[in-house]
């Protein structure tokens, strides 16, 4: 700032000297027009009515992190359905009830629990910490809930992929969700912008980024197009994870436990 | 050294899950350090400006070129969403539109609303650029009034505006100590989360396993002296923590592309003390003999909680005073403070750094004392007696 002030001063001095040297008769007029505040040459076009504070996106990412941590609930569904990992899993596997029904029931229960968590989380941020989500707070709730459901299905998918121990699964899921949250800007606010420049497709498939982007679009955009796209993306990712989870866990046989 | 060997046998089975944390942390650190610069000199910030030239005349192109001399011209799609995102995430600092008819109107001496700029929020770059544009148009107008032709006026303005002011900085401003740059300090700043996750989840787990009732009873009735048993347990834990800490230090030197020098050693010492705090914390938690899932929960709550409260994940400037005063009761706060002082993000004073490290050491003492207290209470003959009676009943 100081540098630009000094430069402004030297620039005006130079113009005044030039004016005195080249056309002394007009010098007074030119100097006074330089000194008088002129109308701004630049008209500002506002882009958003929302909250432009960049720090608020740390809170978006915090909600995304809570949503992604739903994966731990999702993982426990698989723990209860893999015979080598828990007694309950062994019992479930030898019962005549179809796996699809058992797992769907578990998934529904987990979705309900995660929904309650997300409701609490958003309510706490909005009403206790008074975080400004723009003027469309009621829509933040469905986005957060859908994010939470996506988190659970992510855990269900990763849990189904392998028969690792609970510890190893927890480590994989925690690291994966922290990595995804890191890439969505939980620890460094500007990382999402960098990724948007270098690999824009990644922000569209990173679950944590999709959740935080949905809040961002709700806050910044005037229409709902991008917000709805983000919700659809979340729904699609959720369905893909659940389908893959089912495909992997079906028809699994245990010779001995 | 039977106990010592058994400990490492148990640890070996838990190493893969710890390695996942370590590898991911190192991968993120490699990414962060590859983006950083070690330059601490004063440099006029080059703004990232995108220009949408609707006039497309030699004059407007000359202006774009002139802006490009002092700033970086970034090309992005002329699409409202892209512009909004770029301005929000600061990949572009200023989005300028040169309106149609710019050259004609400026030649006629009009300066009002020659440009448009997409506006996100009031920031330094917005003020700086709009001032610069006002100066530019004002100067061209002044030279035109002197009787110069439009081309002459533009080139005279550019010459006048190209006068650089020499700036000499008398204090390294937030650039960090030359031995320990702010960017490299980031590596140390994120370390508490990973140390807590890895050390607590492994050391506590091993200690809990070694302390299981049956195994403990068996050890107690062996000829091994109790003091020897405790020593081997502590020695094993210490070696493991040292090993994990060494991995991070070696990786740090690799990312820094040189051996630690000067003040960087203070950061190394600081991280070592913090590792010991976490080790003491792990031993303390283990003395409660938590179940596996409870231990998981405690690790996550401690790791994430301390990281968010104490300025590991979120810069300390953003945290409110209330949060920071609560964070003073947690060791990670003092670690981060010392780290910030060493990198000169906060004013450096060797007493200040020493004070932070001493407080961390005090945490170790308190945790060790509390562990002894808890173990005395839990394993005293009275409590074992009542437990046995309960079991019998």
XYZ file of C-alpha atoms in Angstrom:
650
model
C 0.000 0.000 0.000
C 2.774 2.418 0.987
C 4.650 1.539 -2.173
C 1.656 2.290 -4.388
C 1.084 5.582 -2.553
C 4.685 6.659 -3.211
C 4.363 5.607 -6.836
C 1.163 7.604 -7.239
C 2.970 10.640 -5.868
C 5.958 10.298 -8.226
C 3.641 9.693 -11.201
C 1.666 12.858 -10.550
C 4.883 14.783 -10.006
C 6.201 13.585 -13.372
C 2.990 14.519 -15.198
C 2.994 17.954 -13.572
C 6.641 18.525 -14.594
C 5.897 17.356 -18.147
C 2.916 19.681 -18.308
C 4.990 22.654 -17.114
C 7.696 21.875 -19.686
C 5.513 21.127 -22.732
C 2.539 23.437 -22.347
C 3.000 25.844 -19.407
C -0.217 27.722 -20.243
C -2.345 24.622 -19.558
C -0.229 23.369 -16.661
C -2.415 24.857 -13.926
C -5.552 23.335 -15.411
C -3.949 19.891 -15.846
C -2.535 19.864 -12.307
C -5.877 20.834 -10.790
C -7.683 18.163 -12.818
C -5.108 15.603 -11.585
C -5.610 16.649 -7.981
C -9.399 16.781 -8.057
C -10.908 13.388 -7.459
C -12.114 12.116 -10.797
C -15.048 9.806 -11.339
C -14.076 6.179 -11.117
C -13.179 4.661 -14.469
C -14.331 1.273 -13.279
C -17.858 0.094 -12.564
C -18.165 -2.827 -10.197
C -20.487 -5.648 -11.180
C -21.542 -7.541 -8.061
C -21.386 -11.313 -8.478
C -23.236 -12.487 -5.415
C -25.622 -11.446 -2.682
C -24.294 -14.206 -0.425
C -21.509 -14.212 2.139
C -18.200 -13.834 0.213
C -16.039 -14.593 3.271
C -13.569 -17.280 2.245
C -13.122 -18.512 5.817
C -16.693 -19.746 5.910
C -15.664 -22.575 3.635
C -13.738 -24.092 6.563
C -17.146 -24.634 8.162
C -18.536 -26.119 4.937
C -15.649 -28.554 4.994
C -16.197 -29.287 8.658
C -19.759 -30.384 7.839
C -18.368 -32.381 4.908
C -15.975 -34.062 7.346
C -18.818 -34.995 9.704
C -20.684 -36.370 6.681
C -17.663 -38.375 5.563
C -17.194 -39.768 9.076
C -20.548 -41.451 8.546
C -18.307 -44.016 6.869
C -17.506 -45.445 10.303
C -21.208 -46.278 10.776
C -21.244 -47.733 7.274
C -18.220 -49.872 8.050
C -19.907 -51.396 11.093
C -22.685 -52.706 8.854
C -20.124 -54.806 7.033
C -18.533 -55.874 10.332
C -21.893 -57.300 11.331
C -22.227 -59.166 8.082
C -18.789 -60.681 7.636
C -18.517 -63.980 9.430
C -14.776 -63.774 10.038
C -14.998 -60.417 11.804
C -17.701 -60.740 14.423
C -19.844 -63.313 16.137
C -22.884 -61.407 14.949
C -21.566 -61.685 11.397
C -21.214 -65.446 11.754
C -24.762 -65.697 13.104
C -26.142 -63.464 10.328
C -24.428 -65.527 7.665
C -26.008 -68.806 8.739
C -29.497 -67.344 9.079
C -32.027 -67.987 6.304
C -32.870 -64.272 5.942
C -31.713 -62.918 2.561
C -28.561 -60.820 2.819
C -30.148 -58.015 0.805
C -32.886 -57.613 3.416
C -30.503 -57.768 6.386
C -28.111 -55.255 4.893
C -30.867 -52.916 3.720
C -32.304 -52.897 7.231
C -28.861 -52.105 8.682
C -28.299 -49.394 6.074
C -31.656 -47.764 6.814
C -30.877 -47.698 10.518
C -27.457 -46.166 9.874
C -28.945 -43.549 7.547
C -31.369 -42.492 10.271
C -28.593 -42.177 12.862
C -26.386 -40.224 10.472
C -29.312 -37.945 9.573
C -29.743 -37.073 13.251
C -25.983 -36.354 13.494
C -26.099 -34.068 10.478
C -29.164 -32.222 11.793
C -27.403 -31.625 15.103
C -24.214 -30.527 13.373
C -25.833 -27.944 11.089
C -28.102 -26.663 13.874
C -25.103 -26.233 16.166
C -23.106 -24.336 13.528
C -26.013 -22.151 12.443
C -27.628 -21.314 15.780
C -24.929 -21.696 18.428
C -21.810 -20.656 16.530
C -23.917 -18.326 14.330
C -22.152 -19.265 11.106
C -23.660 -17.317 8.206
C -24.874 -19.804 5.573
C -26.514 -17.077 3.478
C -30.267 -16.663 3.385
C -31.168 -20.229 2.390
C -30.490 -22.100 5.619
C -33.445 -24.559 5.271
C -31.802 -25.973 2.144
C -28.501 -26.540 3.961
C -30.199 -29.324 5.953
C -31.165 -31.611 3.032
C -27.714 -31.130 1.482
C -26.024 -32.062 4.776
C -28.315 -35.074 5.270
C -27.655 -36.345 1.750
C -23.932 -35.853 2.396
C -24.200 -37.927 5.571
C -26.003 -40.717 3.708
C -23.266 -40.636 1.087
C -20.665 -40.948 3.876
C -22.399 -44.036 5.282
C -22.571 -45.661 1.852
C -18.870 -44.853 1.317
C -18.023 -46.739 4.521
C -20.301 -49.598 3.506
C -18.523 -49.894 0.166
C -14.970 -49.743 1.547
C -15.913 -52.133 4.348
C -17.328 -54.624 1.854
C -14.283 -54.559 -0.398
C -12.005 -56.496 1.917
C -12.045 -58.763 4.917
C -9.400 -56.833 6.817
C -9.646 -56.476 10.593
C -11.653 -53.672 12.136
C -8.457 -51.765 12.989
C -7.167 -51.824 9.435
C -10.560 -50.848 8.021
C -10.780 -47.952 10.467
C -7.310 -46.757 9.488
C -8.108 -46.981 5.774
C -11.402 -45.151 6.167
C -10.049 -42.456 8.481
C -7.085 -41.768 6.219
C -9.207 -41.835 3.073
C -11.800 -39.449 4.475
C -9.148 -37.122 5.915
C -7.356 -37.117 2.555
C -10.580 -36.342 0.697
C -11.368 -33.568 3.202
C -7.835 -32.195 2.840
C -8.278 -32.073 -0.942
C -11.583 -30.310 -0.453
C -9.937 -27.548 1.614
C -10.404 -28.534 5.267
C -6.835 -27.675 6.193
C -5.824 -25.305 3.391
C -8.589 -23.078 2.087
C -7.153 -22.436 -1.358
C -6.456 -26.034 -2.332
C -9.830 -26.484 -4.007
C -9.087 -23.557 -6.324
C -5.731 -25.091 -7.239
C -7.368 -28.443 -7.991
C -10.118 -26.680 -9.996
C -7.359 -25.314 -12.239
C -5.301 -28.486 -12.609
C -7.859 -31.302 -12.457
C -11.382 -29.843 -12.384
C -12.988 -33.278 -12.748
C -11.634 -34.334 -9.364
C -13.737 -31.764 -7.467
C -16.828 -33.256 -9.107
C -16.150 -36.775 -7.845
C -14.498 -36.082 -4.505
C -17.411 -36.720 -2.090
C -16.145 -34.213 0.502
C -15.738 -31.518 -2.156
C -19.223 -32.189 -3.527
C -20.765 -31.730 -0.061
C -18.882 -28.510 0.689
C -19.544 -27.212 -2.851
C -23.268 -27.690 -2.395
C -23.213 -25.277 0.579
C -20.981 -22.916 -1.353
C -23.368 -22.863 -4.351
C -26.301 -22.289 -2.044
C -24.533 -19.308 -0.515
C -22.967 -17.722 -3.589
C -25.187 -18.547 -6.589
C -28.430 -16.757 -7.254
C -30.123 -19.708 -8.954
C -30.295 -23.341 -7.895
C -28.814 -25.021 -10.983
C -25.398 -25.865 -9.532
C -26.851 -26.698 -6.122
C -29.219 -29.224 -7.675
C -26.379 -30.666 -9.778
C -24.366 -31.199 -6.590
C -27.325 -32.907 -4.886
C -27.765 -35.197 -7.887
C -24.031 -35.975 -7.848
C -24.284 -36.949 -4.170
C -27.292 -39.155 -4.878
C -25.497 -40.851 -7.777
C -22.319 -41.446 -5.731
C -24.462 -42.886 -2.908
C -26.287 -45.270 -5.245
C -23.016 -46.366 -6.879
C -21.387 -47.095 -3.503
C -24.401 -49.043 -2.240
C -24.729 -51.068 -5.456
C -21.020 -51.893 -5.464
C -21.187 -52.794 -1.780
C -24.081 -55.175 -2.443
C -22.410 -56.750 -5.456
C -19.241 -57.387 -3.485
C -20.949 -58.775 -0.383
C -23.431 -61.095 -2.111
C -22.851 -64.826 -2.370
C -19.903 -64.772 -0.051
C -19.263 -68.215 1.459
C -17.145 -69.058 4.467
C -15.596 -72.540 4.416
C -14.537 -72.200 8.028
C -14.514 -69.370 10.524
C 14.136 -59.173 27.426
C 11.102 -61.418 26.990
C 8.582 -58.650 27.640
C 10.372 -56.347 25.244
C 10.340 -58.955 22.488
C 6.679 -59.814 23.037
C 5.791 -56.140 22.847
C 7.372 -55.809 19.435
C 5.677 -58.989 18.281
C 2.298 -57.441 19.161
C 3.333 -54.140 17.596
C 4.328 -55.797 14.351
C 0.754 -56.941 13.808
C -0.473 -53.354 14.247
C 2.141 -51.697 12.049
C 0.186 -51.907 8.735
C -2.664 -49.741 10.018
C -0.145 -47.209 11.379
C 1.693 -47.189 8.064
C -1.494 -46.102 6.290
C -1.626 -42.932 8.416
C 2.087 -42.292 7.953
C 2.096 -42.795 4.180
C -0.905 -40.546 3.645
C 0.599 -37.847 5.872
C 3.877 -38.009 3.989
C 2.068 -37.901 0.638
C 0.162 -34.781 1.683
C 3.364 -33.201 3.018
C 5.183 -33.933 -0.238
C 2.363 -32.211 -2.105
C 2.359 -29.179 0.206
C 6.127 -28.710 0.191
C 6.302 -29.062 -3.596
C 3.971 -26.055 -3.842
C 5.953 -23.879 -1.442
C 8.677 -21.350 -2.014
C 11.576 -20.541 0.258
C 11.785 -16.930 -0.811
C 11.699 -14.482 2.055
C 12.491 -11.307 0.096
C 10.097 -8.411 -0.342
C 8.398 -8.612 -3.661
C 5.572 -6.520 -4.990
C 2.710 -8.967 -5.069
C 1.908 -9.850 -8.628
C -1.853 -10.075 -8.801
C -3.586 -12.666 -10.908
C -5.742 -10.630 -13.266
C -8.042 -11.842 -16.019
C -9.000 -9.392 -18.740
C -12.056 -9.642 -20.976
C -11.331 -7.246 -23.820
C -14.648 -6.277 -25.419
C -13.158 -3.297 -27.231
C -10.364 -5.235 -28.946
C -8.469 -2.225 -30.350
C -4.697 -1.605 -30.376
C -5.228 0.747 -27.379
C -7.100 -1.826 -25.305
C -4.515 -4.482 -26.183
C -1.766 -2.066 -25.124
C -3.523 -1.651 -21.781
C -3.760 -5.439 -21.320
C -0.066 -5.724 -22.106
C 0.714 -2.950 -19.642
C -1.276 -4.691 -16.883
C 0.574 -7.900 -17.728
C 3.941 -6.262 -17.047
C 3.236 -5.901 -13.344
C 0.725 -8.698 -12.883
C 0.054 -12.172 -14.147
C -2.620 -12.352 -16.805
C -4.743 -15.430 -16.248
C -7.058 -16.760 -18.912
C -10.378 -18.162 -17.782
C -13.710 -18.805 -19.489
C -16.003 -15.812 -19.720
C -18.657 -17.620 -17.762
C -20.234 -16.244 -14.609
C -19.815 -19.440 -12.557
C -16.151 -19.840 -13.488
C -15.439 -16.195 -12.689
C -17.276 -16.444 -9.348
C -15.392 -19.595 -8.340
C -12.035 -18.166 -9.408
C -12.570 -14.955 -7.457
C -13.862 -16.829 -4.389
C -10.967 -19.271 -4.265
C -8.503 -16.480 -5.149
C -7.135 -18.207 -8.213
C -7.938 -14.869 -9.835
C -7.639 -11.667 -7.809
C -9.275 -9.285 -10.249
C -11.599 -9.801 -13.215
C -11.541 -6.800 -15.545
C -13.753 -6.025 -18.534
C -12.545 -3.396 -20.999
C -15.858 -1.990 -22.222
C -16.666 -1.525 -25.891
C -15.729 1.944 -27.089
C -12.874 2.269 -24.594
C -10.355 3.699 -27.093
C -12.809 6.197 -28.620
C -14.098 7.503 -25.336
C -10.651 7.814 -23.784
C -9.405 9.689 -26.882
C -12.301 12.099 -26.345
C -11.060 12.641 -22.781
C -13.874 10.738 -21.059
C -12.782 8.592 -18.149
C -16.055 7.538 -16.530
C -16.985 3.839 -16.648
C -14.472 2.758 -19.248
C -14.132 -0.579 -17.456
C -16.199 -3.026 -15.532
C -14.960 -5.389 -12.865
C -16.626 -8.437 -11.381
C -16.895 -7.808 -7.683
C -16.787 -10.460 -4.977
C -15.619 -8.604 -1.893
C -13.632 -5.535 -0.949
C -10.019 -6.634 -0.915
C -6.567 -5.155 -1.385
C -6.414 -6.281 -5.007
C -9.727 -4.581 -5.872
C -8.619 -1.282 -4.346
C -5.142 -1.507 -5.891
C -6.324 -2.343 -9.404
C -9.117 0.230 -9.559
C -6.674 2.882 -8.314
C -4.167 1.812 -10.936
C -6.783 2.030 -13.715
C -7.893 5.487 -12.512
C -4.264 6.641 -12.546
C -3.786 5.244 -16.038
C -6.849 6.889 -17.550
C -6.226 10.138 -15.614
C -2.656 10.312 -16.919
C -3.689 9.645 -20.526
C -6.280 12.395 -20.195
C -3.629 14.787 -18.790
C -1.200 14.055 -21.641
C -3.995 14.535 -24.194
C -4.704 17.898 -22.602
C -1.021 18.810 -23.133
C -1.703 18.480 -26.852
C -0.146 15.063 -27.435
C -1.669 12.556 -29.819
C -3.480 9.542 -28.348
C -0.600 7.126 -29.099
C 1.942 9.515 -27.570
C -0.262 10.009 -24.531
C -0.530 6.250 -23.999
C 3.213 5.647 -24.348
C 4.063 8.653 -22.120
C 1.649 7.311 -19.493
C 3.181 3.869 -19.635
C 6.664 5.343 -19.295
C 5.568 7.483 -16.346
C 3.811 4.584 -14.626
C 6.763 2.257 -15.109
C 8.878 4.226 -12.627
C 9.582 1.708 -9.909
C 9.983 2.639 -6.289
C 12.854 0.804 -4.650
C 11.722 -0.896 -1.483
C 14.090 -2.150 1.146
C 12.672 -4.222 3.945
C 14.276 -3.807 7.342
C 12.573 -6.789 8.888
C 11.794 -10.129 7.355
C 8.053 -9.862 7.220
C 6.269 -13.123 7.962
C 8.633 -14.799 5.568
C 9.997 -16.843 8.430
C 13.497 -17.514 9.598
C 15.783 -18.386 6.711
C 16.638 -21.733 8.337
C 12.995 -22.557 8.889
C 10.581 -21.087 6.365
C 6.880 -20.614 7.045
C 6.103 -23.185 4.364
C 8.327 -25.796 5.954
C 6.789 -24.958 9.336
C 3.505 -26.271 7.884
C 5.035 -29.737 7.822
C 5.709 -29.536 11.541
C 2.355 -27.924 12.198
C 0.315 -30.874 10.888
C 2.499 -33.386 12.745
C 0.586 -33.473 16.078
C -2.495 -35.026 14.462
C -0.549 -37.830 12.920
C 1.636 -38.407 16.006
C -1.450 -38.663 18.203
C -3.238 -41.007 15.776
C -0.301 -43.334 15.301
C 1.270 -43.380 18.760
C -1.897 -43.618 20.839
C -3.529 -46.201 18.605
C -0.470 -48.459 18.722
C 1.265 -47.898 22.051
C -1.985 -47.902 24.049
C -3.201 -50.968 22.220
C -0.008 -52.894 22.897
C 0.033 -51.880 26.548
C -3.616 -52.878 26.925
C -2.878 -56.244 25.337
C 0.117 -56.790 27.647
C -2.027 -55.787 30.585
C -4.904 -58.197 29.920
C -5.926 -59.923 33.116
C -4.724 -63.421 32.228
C -1.434 -62.256 30.780
C -0.809 -59.953 33.743
C -1.527 -62.710 36.274
C 0.834 -64.998 34.383
C 3.572 -62.356 34.325
C 3.031 -61.567 38.002
C 3.632 -65.151 39.030
C 6.793 -65.468 36.940
C 10.254 -64.890 38.373
C 10.554 -61.574 36.475
C 10.991 -58.591 38.800
C 8.190 -56.058 38.597
C 10.613 -53.157 38.092
C 12.312 -54.995 35.236
C 8.941 -55.682 33.645
C 7.932 -52.008 33.829
C 11.335 -50.921 32.520
C 11.072 -53.185 29.466
C 7.561 -51.944 28.794
C 8.655 -48.311 28.943
C 11.812 -48.942 26.969
C 9.844 -50.687 24.209
C 7.302 -47.856 24.022
C 10.091 -45.283 23.982
C 11.900 -47.067 21.132
C 8.721 -47.283 19.082
C 7.931 -43.568 19.556
C 11.530 -42.716 18.703
C 11.271 -44.801 15.535
C 8.056 -43.087 14.400
C 9.487 -39.656 15.230
C 12.697 -40.448 13.319
C 10.694 -41.415 10.216
C 9.069 -37.974 10.252
C 12.357 -36.178 10.852
C 14.127 -37.971 8.016
C 11.160 -37.343 5.708
C 11.214 -33.684 6.808
C 14.874 -33.334 5.836
C 14.091 -34.937 2.465
C 11.185 -32.547 1.808
C 13.315 -29.586 2.920
C 16.006 -30.741 0.476
C 18.714 -30.057 3.050
C 19.742 -31.039 6.557
C 18.185 -29.054 9.367
C 20.179 -25.951 10.206
C 19.966 -23.158 12.756
C 16.540 -22.686 14.242
C 15.125 -25.706 12.434
C 16.786 -27.769 15.181
C 14.528 -26.044 17.692
C 11.540 -27.284 15.713
C 13.032 -30.784 15.727
C 13.482 -30.608 19.510
C 9.949 -29.273 19.883
C 8.499 -32.168 17.889
C 10.548 -34.660 19.935
C 9.184 -33.265 23.188
C 5.667 -33.408 21.773
C 6.166 -37.059 20.754
C 7.097 -37.779 24.351
C 3.953 -35.972 25.540
C 1.874 -38.169 23.248
C 3.713 -41.273 24.463
C 2.950 -40.327 28.076
C -0.665 -39.717 27.064
C -0.795 -43.160 25.436
C 0.522 -44.826 28.597
C -2.005 -42.867 30.654
C -4.916 -43.943 28.427
C -3.703 -47.547 28.490
C -3.837 -47.563 32.275
C -7.655 -47.425 32.033
C -7.598 -50.615 29.922
C -10.116 -49.369 27.365
C -11.757 -51.768 24.934
C -10.731 -51.642 21.262
C -13.613 -49.525 20.018
C -13.375 -47.138 22.992
C -9.656 -46.724 22.303
C -10.462 -45.906 18.679
C -12.956 -43.312 19.764
C -10.550 -41.764 22.287
C -7.792 -41.596 19.654
C -10.040 -39.839 17.154
C -11.488 -37.440 19.707
C -8.041 -36.527 21.036
C -6.430 -36.279 17.589
C -9.134 -34.287 15.865
C -10.150 -32.314 18.956
C -6.635 -31.113 19.719
C -5.969 -30.418 16.049
C -9.002 -28.190 15.660
C -8.782 -26.474 19.060
C -5.069 -25.808 19.086
C -4.516 -24.413 15.619
C -3.093 -27.485 13.909
C -5.650 -27.699 11.110
C -7.083 -24.204 11.335
C -4.680 -21.252 11.628
C -4.546 -19.754 15.137
C -5.565 -16.318 13.842
C -9.021 -17.595 12.946
C -9.700 -19.204 16.314
C -11.586 -17.072 18.811
C -10.012 -15.974 22.108
C -12.359 -18.258 24.028
C -11.230 -21.328 22.095
C -7.580 -20.356 22.441
C -7.826 -19.852 26.184
C -9.431 -23.290 26.519
C -6.723 -24.722 24.239
C -4.021 -23.583 26.675
C -4.900 -26.645 28.743
C -3.867 -28.914 25.868
C -0.247 -29.725 24.965
C -0.742 -29.269 21.204
C -1.442 -25.566 21.774
C 2.051 -25.043 23.213
C 3.586 -27.122 20.455
C 1.923 -25.004 17.758
C 2.835 -21.770 19.537
C 6.486 -22.750 19.740
C 6.416 -23.798 16.103
C 4.915 -20.467 15.038
C 7.548 -18.568 17.013
C 10.382 -20.588 15.493
C 9.111 -19.883 11.985
C 8.578 -16.205 12.953
C 4.884 -16.248 12.211
C 4.707 -14.871 15.751
C 7.520 -12.740 17.169
C 10.476 -14.991 17.974
C 11.968 -15.010 21.429
C 14.118 -17.832 22.691
C 12.587 -17.485 26.175
C 9.128 -17.812 24.638
C 10.053 -21.007 22.793
C 11.740 -22.421 25.902
C 8.654 -21.575 27.952
C 6.415 -23.472 25.516
C 8.740 -26.484 25.553
C 8.921 -26.409 29.363
C 5.139 -26.411 29.566
C 5.079 -29.422 27.232
C 7.578 -31.144 29.573
C 5.304 -30.319 32.498
C 2.491 -32.111 30.664
C 4.734 -35.187 30.508
C 5.395 -35.006 34.269
C 1.696 -34.557 35.067
C 0.674 -37.422 32.785
C 3.286 -39.763 34.272
C 2.164 -38.870 37.815
C -1.463 -39.428 36.891
C -0.605 -42.784 35.313
C 1.153 -43.877 38.498
C -1.846 -42.747 40.547
C -4.363 -44.578 38.338
C -2.288 -47.766 38.341
C -1.874 -47.615 42.126
C -5.627 -47.278 42.541
C -6.528 -49.968 40.016
C -3.908 -52.564 40.911
C -3.729 -52.007 44.642
C -4.287 -55.223 46.562
C -7.497 -53.741 47.986
C -9.076 -53.129 44.570
C -7.885 -56.468 43.195
C -9.296 -58.121 46.295
C -12.700 -56.528 45.801
C -12.637 -57.423 42.082
C -11.876 -61.048 42.941
C -14.674 -61.063 45.525
C -17.069 -59.602 42.968
C -16.048 -62.197 40.406
C -16.518 -64.969 42.951
C -19.962 -63.644 43.881
